[in-house]
Short mmCIF file of C-alpha atoms and ligand atoms in Angstrom, two decimals:
data_model
loop_
_atom_site.label_atom_id
_atom_site.label_comp_id
_atom_site.label_asym_id
_atom_site.label_seq_id
_atom_site.Cartn_x
_atom_site.Cartn_y
_atom_site.Cartn_z
CA UNK A 1 77.53 66.12 75.06
CA UNK A 2 75.52 66.02 71.82
CA UNK A 3 75.52 69.14 69.60
CA UNK A 4 71.77 68.73 69.07
CA UNK A 5 68.61 68.66 71.20
CA UNK A 6 65.94 65.98 70.88
CA UNK A 7 63.50 68.35 69.09
CA UNK A 8 66.17 69.38 66.63
CA UNK A 9 67.10 65.72 66.02
CA UNK A 10 63.46 64.91 65.17
CA UNK A 11 63.49 67.78 62.63
CA UNK A 12 66.90 66.77 61.27
CA UNK A 13 65.78 63.15 60.73
CA UNK A 14 62.66 64.33 58.91
CA UNK A 15 64.48 66.86 56.75
CA UNK A 16 67.11 64.46 55.45
CA UNK A 17 64.97 61.33 55.20
CA UNK A 18 66.20 59.31 58.18
CA UNK A 19 62.98 59.01 60.22
CA UNK A 20 59.41 60.29 59.73
CA UNK A 21 56.42 60.40 62.09
CA UNK A 22 54.30 57.24 61.56
CA UNK A 23 51.01 57.87 59.64
CA UNK A 24 51.94 61.56 59.55
CA UNK A 25 49.27 62.68 57.05
CA UNK A 26 46.60 61.38 59.47
CA UNK A 27 48.05 63.34 62.36
CA UNK A 28 50.42 60.55 63.40
CA UNK A 29 49.98 57.50 65.61
CA UNK A 30 51.64 58.01 69.01
CA UNK A 31 55.00 56.30 69.50
CA UNK A 32 55.30 55.05 65.90
CA UNK A 33 58.00 56.17 63.46
CA UNK A 34 58.83 55.23 59.87
CA UNK A 35 62.41 54.93 58.64
CA UNK A 36 63.06 56.87 55.45
CA UNK A 37 65.59 56.07 52.71
CA UNK A 38 68.65 57.11 54.73
CA UNK A 39 67.35 55.70 58.01
CA UNK A 40 66.84 52.29 56.43
CA UNK A 41 70.42 52.27 55.17
CA UNK A 42 71.78 53.30 58.56
CA UNK A 43 69.68 50.70 60.35
CA UNK A 44 70.69 47.93 57.93
CA UNK A 45 74.33 48.85 58.30
CA UNK A 46 74.03 48.59 62.10
CA UNK A 47 72.42 45.17 61.66
CA UNK A 48 75.32 44.13 59.42
CA UNK A 49 77.84 45.40 61.98
CA UNK A 50 76.08 43.38 64.70
CA UNK A 51 75.94 40.27 62.47
CA UNK A 52 79.65 40.62 61.81
CA UNK A 53 80.62 40.87 65.47
CA UNK A 54 78.07 38.45 66.91
CA UNK A 55 77.57 35.79 64.24
CA UNK A 56 80.41 35.88 61.72
CA UNK A 57 83.34 36.54 64.05
CA UNK A 58 82.21 34.25 66.86
CA UNK A 59 82.63 30.54 66.97
CA UNK A 60 79.50 28.44 67.44
CA UNK A 61 77.10 31.30 66.73
CA UNK A 62 73.99 30.86 64.59
CA UNK A 63 71.39 33.27 63.28
CA UNK A 64 67.68 32.55 63.37
CA UNK A 65 64.58 34.19 61.93
CA UNK A 66 61.66 32.92 64.00
CA UNK A 67 58.06 33.97 63.35
CA UNK A 68 56.56 36.94 65.16
CA UNK A 69 53.43 34.94 65.97
CA UNK A 70 54.09 32.01 68.29
CA UNK A 71 51.96 29.45 70.10
CA UNK A 72 50.16 31.26 72.95
CA UNK A 73 51.56 28.73 75.44
CA UNK A 74 55.03 30.17 74.76
CA UNK A 75 53.95 33.39 76.45
CA UNK A 76 52.42 31.54 79.38
CA UNK A 77 55.65 29.60 79.87
CA UNK A 78 57.74 32.77 79.59
CA UNK A 79 55.62 34.58 82.18
CA UNK A 80 54.59 37.39 79.82
CA UNK A 81 50.83 36.67 79.87
CA UNK A 82 50.69 36.87 83.65
CA UNK A 83 53.33 39.41 84.48
CA UNK A 84 54.60 41.66 81.68
CA UNK A 85 53.25 44.99 82.83
CA UNK A 86 54.05 48.63 83.54
CA UNK A 87 53.12 50.36 86.83
CA UNK A 88 50.76 53.15 85.76
CA UNK A 89 49.66 56.06 87.93
CA UNK A 90 47.27 58.93 87.07
CA UNK A 91 47.44 62.57 88.12
CA UNK A 92 44.08 63.29 89.77
CA UNK A 93 44.29 66.97 88.83
CA UNK A 94 45.13 67.01 85.10
CA UNK A 95 44.28 63.31 84.43
CA UNK A 96 47.64 62.63 82.76
CA UNK A 97 48.84 59.03 82.91
CA UNK A 98 52.45 58.25 83.85
CA UNK A 99 54.67 55.28 84.50
CA UNK A 100 55.39 55.45 88.24
CA UNK A 101 58.96 54.14 87.79
CA UNK A 102 59.73 56.84 85.19
CA UNK A 103 58.26 59.58 87.41
CA UNK A 104 60.63 58.53 90.19
CA UNK A 105 63.71 58.08 87.98
CA UNK A 106 63.16 61.51 86.35
CA UNK A 107 62.63 63.14 89.76
CA UNK A 108 65.69 61.56 91.38
CA UNK A 109 68.30 59.91 89.11
CA UNK A 110 69.81 58.24 92.20
CA UNK A 111 66.58 56.47 93.17
CA UNK A 112 66.31 53.01 91.65
CA UNK A 113 62.61 52.29 91.04
CA UNK A 114 63.45 48.98 89.30
CA UNK A 115 64.18 47.67 92.79
CA UNK A 116 60.89 48.91 94.36
CA UNK A 117 57.52 47.21 94.78
CA UNK A 118 54.37 49.11 93.74
CA UNK A 119 53.70 50.05 97.39
CA UNK A 120 57.27 51.32 97.79
CA UNK A 121 56.89 53.45 94.64
CA UNK A 122 53.62 54.99 95.90
CA UNK A 123 55.29 55.74 99.24
CA UNK A 124 58.33 57.31 97.54
CA UNK A 125 56.09 59.56 95.40
CA UNK A 126 54.09 60.65 98.47
CA UNK A 127 57.04 61.13 100.86
CA UNK A 128 59.04 63.11 98.30
CA UNK A 129 56.06 65.06 96.97
CA UNK A 130 57.01 64.09 93.40
CA UNK A 131 55.12 66.54 91.14
CA UNK A 132 53.15 65.74 88.00
CA UNK A 133 55.45 66.80 85.11
CA UNK A 134 52.42 68.27 83.28
CA UNK A 135 50.59 70.35 85.94
CA UNK A 136 52.93 70.32 88.95
CA UNK A 137 50.30 68.91 91.39
CA UNK A 138 51.21 66.10 93.79
CA UNK A 139 47.90 64.30 93.86
CA UNK A 140 48.11 60.84 92.28
CA UNK A 141 45.95 57.71 92.19
CA UNK A 142 47.38 54.36 93.31
CA UNK A 143 49.34 52.18 90.85
CA UNK A 144 47.64 49.86 88.35
CA UNK A 145 49.64 47.22 86.52
CA UNK A 146 49.03 47.47 82.75
CA UNK A 147 49.93 44.47 80.53
CA UNK A 148 52.09 45.45 77.54
CA UNK A 149 51.27 42.48 75.31
CA UNK A 150 49.58 43.21 71.98
CA UNK A 151 46.81 40.71 71.40
CA UNK A 152 45.33 39.75 68.09
CA UNK A 153 43.11 36.91 66.87
CA UNK A 154 43.56 34.20 64.29
CA UNK A 155 40.80 32.49 62.35
CA UNK A 156 37.23 33.68 62.14
CA UNK A 157 36.07 33.41 65.74
CA UNK A 158 37.12 36.24 68.04
CA UNK A 159 37.08 34.12 71.18
CA UNK A 160 39.68 33.21 73.76
CA UNK A 161 40.84 30.12 71.82
CA UNK A 162 41.93 32.24 68.86
CA UNK A 163 44.07 34.74 70.80
CA UNK A 164 47.65 35.11 69.59
CA UNK A 165 50.20 37.71 70.62
CA UNK A 166 52.58 39.91 68.68
CA UNK A 167 55.85 38.91 70.33
CA UNK A 168 57.09 41.40 72.95
CA UNK A 169 60.69 40.13 72.57
CA UNK A 170 62.73 37.96 70.19
CA UNK A 171 64.25 35.77 72.88
CA UNK A 172 61.49 33.15 73.08
CA UNK A 173 61.90 32.33 69.38
CA UNK A 174 65.53 31.53 70.14
CA UNK A 175 64.69 29.46 73.25
CA UNK A 176 62.06 27.25 71.59
CA UNK A 177 64.53 26.49 68.77
CA UNK A 178 67.34 25.48 71.13
CA UNK A 179 67.09 21.79 70.23
CA UNK A 180 66.60 22.43 66.51
CA UNK A 181 69.79 24.48 66.27
CA UNK A 182 71.75 22.09 68.51
CA UNK A 183 70.80 19.08 66.38
CA UNK A 184 70.84 20.59 62.87
CA UNK A 185 74.16 22.40 63.37
CA UNK A 186 75.73 19.43 65.20
CA UNK A 187 77.06 21.83 67.78
CA UNK A 188 78.01 21.64 71.46
CA UNK A 189 77.72 23.87 74.49
CA UNK A 190 78.50 26.70 74.76
CA UNK A 191 76.83 28.01 71.60
CA UNK A 192 74.83 31.11 70.74
CA UNK A 193 71.66 31.88 68.81
CA UNK A 194 71.19 35.43 67.58
CA UNK A 195 68.17 37.03 65.99
CA UNK A 196 67.26 40.43 64.63
CA UNK A 197 63.57 41.15 64.50
CA UNK A 198 60.54 43.20 65.43
CA UNK A 199 59.00 43.25 68.88
CA UNK A 200 55.76 44.92 69.97
CA UNK A 201 54.79 46.47 73.29
CA UNK A 202 51.71 48.48 74.14
CA UNK A 203 53.70 51.44 75.49
CA UNK A 204 51.31 54.23 76.33
CA UNK A 205 53.69 56.72 77.91
CA UNK A 206 55.66 59.34 75.93
CA UNK A 207 58.50 57.86 73.98
CA UNK A 208 61.35 60.38 73.51
CA UNK A 209 61.26 59.91 69.71
CA UNK A 210 62.35 56.36 68.78
CA UNK A 211 63.64 55.58 72.27
CA UNK A 212 60.31 54.11 73.37
CA UNK A 213 57.98 52.91 70.63
CA UNK A 214 55.21 50.34 70.33
CA UNK A 215 56.93 48.53 67.44
CA UNK A 216 60.70 48.24 67.48
CA UNK A 217 63.56 45.96 66.51
CA UNK A 218 65.85 44.01 68.77
CA UNK A 219 69.15 42.27 68.09
CA UNK A 220 69.01 39.51 70.69
CA UNK A 221 71.73 37.02 71.52
CA UNK A 222 71.35 33.96 73.71
CA UNK A 223 74.33 31.88 74.77
CA UNK A 224 73.49 28.39 76.03
CA UNK A 225 76.01 27.00 78.48
CA UNK A 226 76.69 24.64 81.33
CA UNK A 227 76.04 25.85 84.88
CA UNK A 228 79.34 27.09 86.26
CA UNK A 229 80.39 28.70 82.96
CA UNK A 230 77.55 31.23 83.18
CA UNK A 231 79.09 34.05 85.23
CA UNK A 232 82.26 34.09 83.12
CA UNK A 233 80.14 34.39 79.97
CA UNK A 234 77.97 37.05 81.60
CA UNK A 235 81.02 39.21 82.40
CA UNK A 236 82.40 38.57 78.93
CA UNK A 237 79.21 39.73 77.17
CA UNK A 238 78.96 42.87 79.33
CA UNK A 239 82.42 43.85 78.09
CA UNK A 240 81.77 42.66 74.52
CA UNK A 241 78.62 44.83 74.37
CA UNK A 242 80.45 47.95 75.47
CA UNK A 243 83.25 47.26 73.01
CA UNK A 244 80.64 46.81 70.24
CA UNK A 245 79.21 50.29 70.93
CA UNK A 246 82.70 51.77 71.04
CA UNK A 247 83.46 50.10 67.69
CA UNK A 248 80.36 51.84 66.32
CA UNK A 249 82.09 55.09 67.25
CA UNK A 250 80.52 55.92 70.62
CA UNK A 251 83.13 57.15 73.12
CA UNK A 252 83.43 55.33 76.45
CA UNK A 253 82.50 58.42 78.46
CA UNK A 254 79.03 58.44 76.86
CA UNK A 255 78.38 54.83 77.91
CA UNK A 256 77.90 53.39 81.37
CA UNK A 257 76.87 50.15 83.04
CA UNK A 258 73.80 50.02 85.25
CA UNK A 259 73.97 46.84 87.35
CA UNK A 260 70.53 45.82 88.58
CA UNK A 261 70.21 45.71 92.35
CA UNK A 262 66.96 43.81 92.50
CA UNK A 263 66.65 40.81 90.21
CA UNK A 264 63.66 38.76 89.05
CA UNK A 265 63.51 35.63 91.19
CA UNK A 266 65.17 33.28 88.67
CA UNK A 267 67.98 35.60 87.46
CA UNK A 268 71.51 35.54 88.79
CA UNK A 269 72.72 38.89 87.41
CA UNK A 270 71.53 41.68 85.12
CA UNK A 271 73.14 44.83 83.77
CA UNK A 272 72.19 47.49 81.23
CA UNK A 273 74.47 49.55 79.05
CA UNK A 274 73.20 53.12 79.02
CA UNK A 275 73.96 55.94 76.58
CA UNK A 276 74.01 59.60 77.54
CA UNK A 277 71.04 60.94 75.51
CA UNK A 278 70.11 64.64 75.72
CA UNK A 279 67.21 63.63 78.02
CA UNK A 280 69.56 61.70 80.34
CA UNK A 281 71.06 58.21 80.54
CA UNK A 282 68.92 55.63 78.72
CA UNK A 283 69.20 51.84 78.34
CA UNK A 284 70.36 50.62 74.93
CA UNK A 285 71.40 47.05 75.85
CA UNK A 286 70.74 44.50 78.57
CA UNK A 287 72.85 41.51 79.58
CA UNK A 288 71.15 38.93 81.77
CA UNK A 289 72.13 35.66 83.42
CA UNK A 290 68.77 33.90 83.16
CA UNK A 291 69.95 30.58 84.70
CA UNK A 292 68.12 27.49 83.38
CA UNK A 293 64.72 29.09 83.98
CA UNK A 294 63.60 29.53 80.35
CA UNK A 295 64.36 26.04 79.10
CA UNK A 296 62.97 24.51 82.31
CA UNK A 297 59.70 26.39 81.77
CA UNK A 298 59.50 25.37 78.11
CA UNK A 299 60.14 21.75 79.06
CA UNK A 300 57.35 21.96 81.63
CA UNK A 301 54.82 23.70 79.34
CA UNK A 302 55.58 21.81 76.10
CA UNK A 303 56.32 18.38 77.56
CA UNK A 304 59.41 18.22 75.29
CA UNK A 305 62.76 17.52 76.90
CA UNK A 306 65.15 20.46 76.83
CA UNK A 307 67.97 18.51 78.43
CA UNK A 308 71.45 18.47 76.99
CA UNK A 309 73.56 15.34 77.00
CA UNK A 310 77.21 16.02 77.72
CA UNK A 311 79.19 13.24 76.04
CA UNK A 312 82.38 14.02 77.92
CA UNK A 313 80.92 13.74 81.41
CA UNK A 314 77.96 11.51 80.61
CA UNK A 315 75.66 14.03 82.33
CA UNK A 316 72.22 15.31 81.35
CA UNK A 317 71.12 18.80 82.36
CA UNK A 318 69.09 21.82 81.28
CA UNK A 319 71.47 24.53 80.03
CA UNK A 320 71.82 28.00 81.48
CA UNK A 321 71.23 31.03 79.24
CA UNK A 322 73.22 34.25 79.18
CA UNK A 323 71.29 36.83 77.17
CA UNK A 324 72.69 40.00 75.65
CA UNK A 325 70.04 42.10 73.93
CA UNK A 326 70.47 45.24 71.84
CA UNK A 327 67.69 47.70 71.02
CA UNK A 328 68.23 48.47 67.33
CA UNK A 329 66.19 51.68 67.22
CA UNK A 330 67.86 52.96 70.37
CA UNK A 331 71.25 52.11 68.87
CA UNK A 332 70.36 54.05 65.69
CA UNK A 333 69.35 57.01 67.86
CA UNK A 334 72.52 56.88 69.98
CA UNK A 335 74.67 56.62 66.84
CA UNK A 336 72.90 59.66 65.32
CA UNK A 337 73.32 61.79 68.46
CA UNK A 338 76.95 60.80 68.68
CA UNK A 339 77.66 61.52 65.00
CA UNK A 340 75.95 64.91 64.68
CA UNK A 341 78.30 67.89 64.90
CA UNK A 342 78.13 71.57 64.16
CA UNK A 343 81.53 72.96 63.30
CA UNK A 344 82.54 76.60 62.99
CA UNK A 345 84.63 77.06 59.86
CA UNK A 346 87.04 79.85 58.97
CA UNK A 347 84.97 82.78 57.75
CA UNK A 348 82.24 82.14 60.33
CA UNK A 349 80.21 79.57 58.39
CA UNK A 350 78.78 76.63 60.36
CA UNK A 351 79.11 73.15 58.88
CA UNK A 352 76.63 70.44 59.87
CA UNK A 353 78.32 67.08 59.63
CA UNK A 354 77.32 63.54 60.53
CA UNK A 355 80.56 61.83 61.55
CA UNK A 356 79.27 58.28 61.21
CA UNK A 357 81.65 55.34 61.16
CA UNK A 358 82.09 54.87 57.36
CA UNK A 359 80.68 51.32 57.62
CA UNK A 360 77.43 52.79 58.97
CA UNK A 361 77.10 55.70 56.53
CA UNK A 362 73.97 55.42 54.31
CA UNK A 363 76.02 56.43 51.25
CA UNK A 364 79.70 55.61 51.13
CA UNK A 365 80.65 57.92 48.32
CA UNK A 366 79.39 60.91 46.33
CA UNK A 367 80.46 61.54 42.73
CA UNK A 368 80.43 65.11 41.38
CA UNK A 369 81.35 66.47 37.95
CA UNK A 370 83.16 69.75 38.58
CA UNK A 371 81.52 71.38 35.55
CA UNK A 372 78.41 69.61 34.33
CA UNK A 373 78.95 70.48 30.68
CA UNK A 374 82.49 69.06 30.49
CA UNK A 375 82.76 66.39 33.17
CA UNK A 376 79.36 64.67 33.40
CA UNK A 377 80.09 61.85 31.01
CA UNK A 378 83.24 60.77 32.85
CA UNK A 379 81.59 61.31 36.26
CA UNK A 380 78.70 59.06 35.27
CA UNK A 381 81.21 56.41 34.25
CA UNK A 382 82.84 56.63 37.70
CA UNK A 383 79.41 56.54 39.36
CA UNK A 384 78.38 53.40 37.42
CA UNK A 385 81.63 51.67 38.33
CA UNK A 386 81.46 52.48 42.05
CA UNK A 387 77.76 51.82 42.48
CA UNK A 388 78.42 48.15 41.70
CA UNK A 389 80.29 47.95 45.03
CA UNK A 390 78.99 50.78 47.22
CA UNK A 391 75.90 52.90 47.86
CA UNK A 392 76.92 55.84 45.71
CA UNK A 393 75.22 59.19 45.19
CA UNK A 394 75.56 61.36 42.07
CA UNK A 395 75.16 65.11 42.39
CA UNK A 396 75.69 67.71 39.66
CA UNK A 397 73.63 70.62 40.98
CA UNK A 398 74.94 73.80 42.62
CA UNK A 399 78.53 74.72 43.30
CA UNK A 400 80.99 72.11 44.52
CA UNK A 401 81.06 73.56 48.07
CA UNK A 402 77.30 73.10 48.39
CA UNK A 403 77.59 69.52 47.15
CA UNK A 404 80.24 68.80 49.79
CA UNK A 405 77.94 70.23 52.49
CA UNK A 406 75.01 68.10 51.31
CA UNK A 407 77.18 65.02 51.61
CA UNK A 408 78.61 66.07 55.01
CA UNK A 409 75.20 66.47 56.59
CA UNK A 410 74.06 62.97 55.63
CA UNK A 411 77.38 61.44 56.68
CA UNK A 412 78.85 60.39 53.30
CA UNK A 413 82.52 59.77 54.12
CA UNK A 414 83.99 60.35 50.63
CA UNK A 415 83.24 62.92 47.95
CA UNK A 416 84.83 62.43 44.55
CA UNK A 417 85.28 65.27 42.09
CA UNK A 418 85.76 64.61 38.40
CA UNK A 419 87.61 67.47 36.67
CA UNK A 420 89.96 68.21 33.76
CA UNK A 421 92.73 66.09 35.32
CA UNK A 422 90.39 63.11 35.28
CA UNK A 423 89.95 63.52 31.54
CA UNK A 424 93.72 63.76 31.14
CA UNK A 425 95.07 61.03 33.43
CA UNK A 426 92.12 59.11 34.92
CA UNK A 427 92.62 60.43 38.46
CA UNK A 428 90.02 62.02 40.74
CA UNK A 429 90.20 64.03 43.95
CA UNK A 430 88.74 62.29 46.98
CA UNK A 431 87.66 64.56 49.84
CA UNK A 432 87.44 63.18 53.36
CA UNK A 433 84.24 64.20 55.20
CA UNK A 434 85.87 64.62 58.62
CA UNK A 435 89.22 66.24 57.80
CA UNK A 436 88.00 67.93 54.58
CA UNK A 437 91.42 67.05 53.13
CA UNK A 438 91.70 65.99 49.51
CA UNK A 439 93.75 63.25 47.95
CA UNK A 440 94.38 62.34 44.31
CA UNK A 441 93.49 58.71 43.54
CA UNK A 442 93.52 56.74 40.28
CA UNK A 443 90.05 55.65 39.14
CA UNK A 444 91.30 52.06 38.95
CA UNK A 445 92.34 52.18 42.63
CA UNK A 446 89.11 53.73 43.97
CA UNK A 447 87.34 50.51 44.84
CA UNK A 448 90.27 49.22 46.91
CA UNK A 449 90.80 52.65 48.50
CA UNK A 450 87.19 52.92 49.67
CA UNK A 451 86.86 49.26 50.70
CA UNK A 452 89.87 49.60 52.99
CA UNK A 453 88.49 52.71 54.68
CA UNK A 454 84.96 51.49 55.33
CA UNK A 455 85.90 48.20 57.01
CA UNK A 456 84.24 47.33 60.32
N1 GAP B 501 64.66 39.58 75.87
C1 GAP B 501 64.97 40.56 76.82
C2 GAP B 501 64.35 41.86 76.56
O1 GAP B 501 63.50 42.00 75.70
P1 GAP B 501 64.32 44.33 77.38
O2 GAP B 501 65.28 45.06 78.28
O3 GAP B 501 62.88 44.39 77.72
O4 GAP B 501 64.85 42.82 77.35
C3 GAP B 501 65.77 44.70 75.25
O5 GAP B 501 64.52 44.83 75.90
C4 GAP B 501 66.14 45.99 74.55
O6 GAP B 501 65.09 46.36 73.65
C5 GAP B 501 66.31 47.18 75.48
O7 GAP B 501 67.62 47.25 75.99
C6 GAP B 501 65.99 48.34 74.57
O8 GAP B 501 67.19 48.73 73.90
C7 GAP B 501 65.00 47.78 73.57
N2 GAP B 501 63.62 48.20 73.90
C8 GAP B 501 62.83 47.74 74.89
N3 GAP B 501 61.63 48.34 74.88
C9 GAP B 501 61.64 49.22 73.84
C10 GAP B 501 60.68 50.15 73.30
N4 GAP B 501 59.47 50.26 73.80
N5 GAP B 501 61.07 50.91 72.24
C11 GAP B 501 62.31 50.79 71.70
N6 GAP B 501 63.24 49.92 72.17
C12 GAP B 501 62.92 49.14 73.22
#
């Protein structure tokens, strides 16, 4: 269980420059958050970790950066224009608006509203007298479906013809480029297209910090394959996803699978990976066997063939897609909750420490002159040398203990002290954030020493 509540995490992120309320000086804009200097580093390092596991280390895997704005027909073909909505319900007493599925899931964690129709959800709420979380009354309106797509307009005329949408997911950019990647990379099935990018959803219900926002980033991964190979790949990516989170440092007991009972009509299987947040289990990833639905729809709506020609069997067919999608902001949040610790030290002092995987840490190393007057010049030399290879922080204010604490709380895995020995024999002491043990290392060996320890 995390050592920190959600409210405290929001304060922590603000204090140390990880995440700030969006448009804060204007009172904030609901469900928007800005990443500060340390948050950006952490987020970029998670992207790099994902790129390493999903693009670099996998055969036949290609990255894409498709535009946020796409032809409006894309969203008709994908089904988003007609059917991408949340079931909203209002409390008649206090007028608060809720998502009916969230009301049910919060009331009874064993109920599975994702498998219920709107009528079934209304019946569940009535039969179980589910109370309004704000006022406690059990007097709700019926459910209205609310479309989550953000619309905007291009050109000068604000009419129907000029409507474009901010994409609600990355996946469609990967689907419409299926043929481009296949041809330009001279590849064969199965192959994967991955993309990291922003997505936008008009979420109007409370967000639990960055868990549910209106603008967020996804790391999406689509594997195109032949029918018959799909379920094997689906099982593989479920496992691969869990392993990825464990590699980021999250223990298995704080992760679980949630297999979907009720599937959209075209899907063959779907499963989420959930993380144990302080507010309960929450989805951080989804793996879906989408069959050949997406490419079939794009063929139908665009008039362009999406068929694959298999040279070995002389067959033509529309490939299946196995999707594995990772919410970047939710991953950042899970990683932060997992890393934050409060430790009681001898003498009663409490140490706040962010035990991030070194690869994810915003700064890899801190450099401190023991005594400013005598050791600054050499310490600056060490700082200049290391900052060519790593995000390095220089700190010469306050006593050395305080400088260690400042590095612990932002997750810097190594703190280097430059002292009289450094001036004598070009060695420094390197303190490990987690064990607090110190080791003497030659300045010339530092780069290799740190590189080895921060590998992902
Ligand atoms: N292409 C499939 C797709 O978009 P999704 O389950 O709707 O599937 C994928 O979204 C992931 O994006 C989720 O697992 C979650 O981690 C993240 N996500 C979805 N909505 C979000 C929101 N409003 N705020 C932050 N992250 C969100």
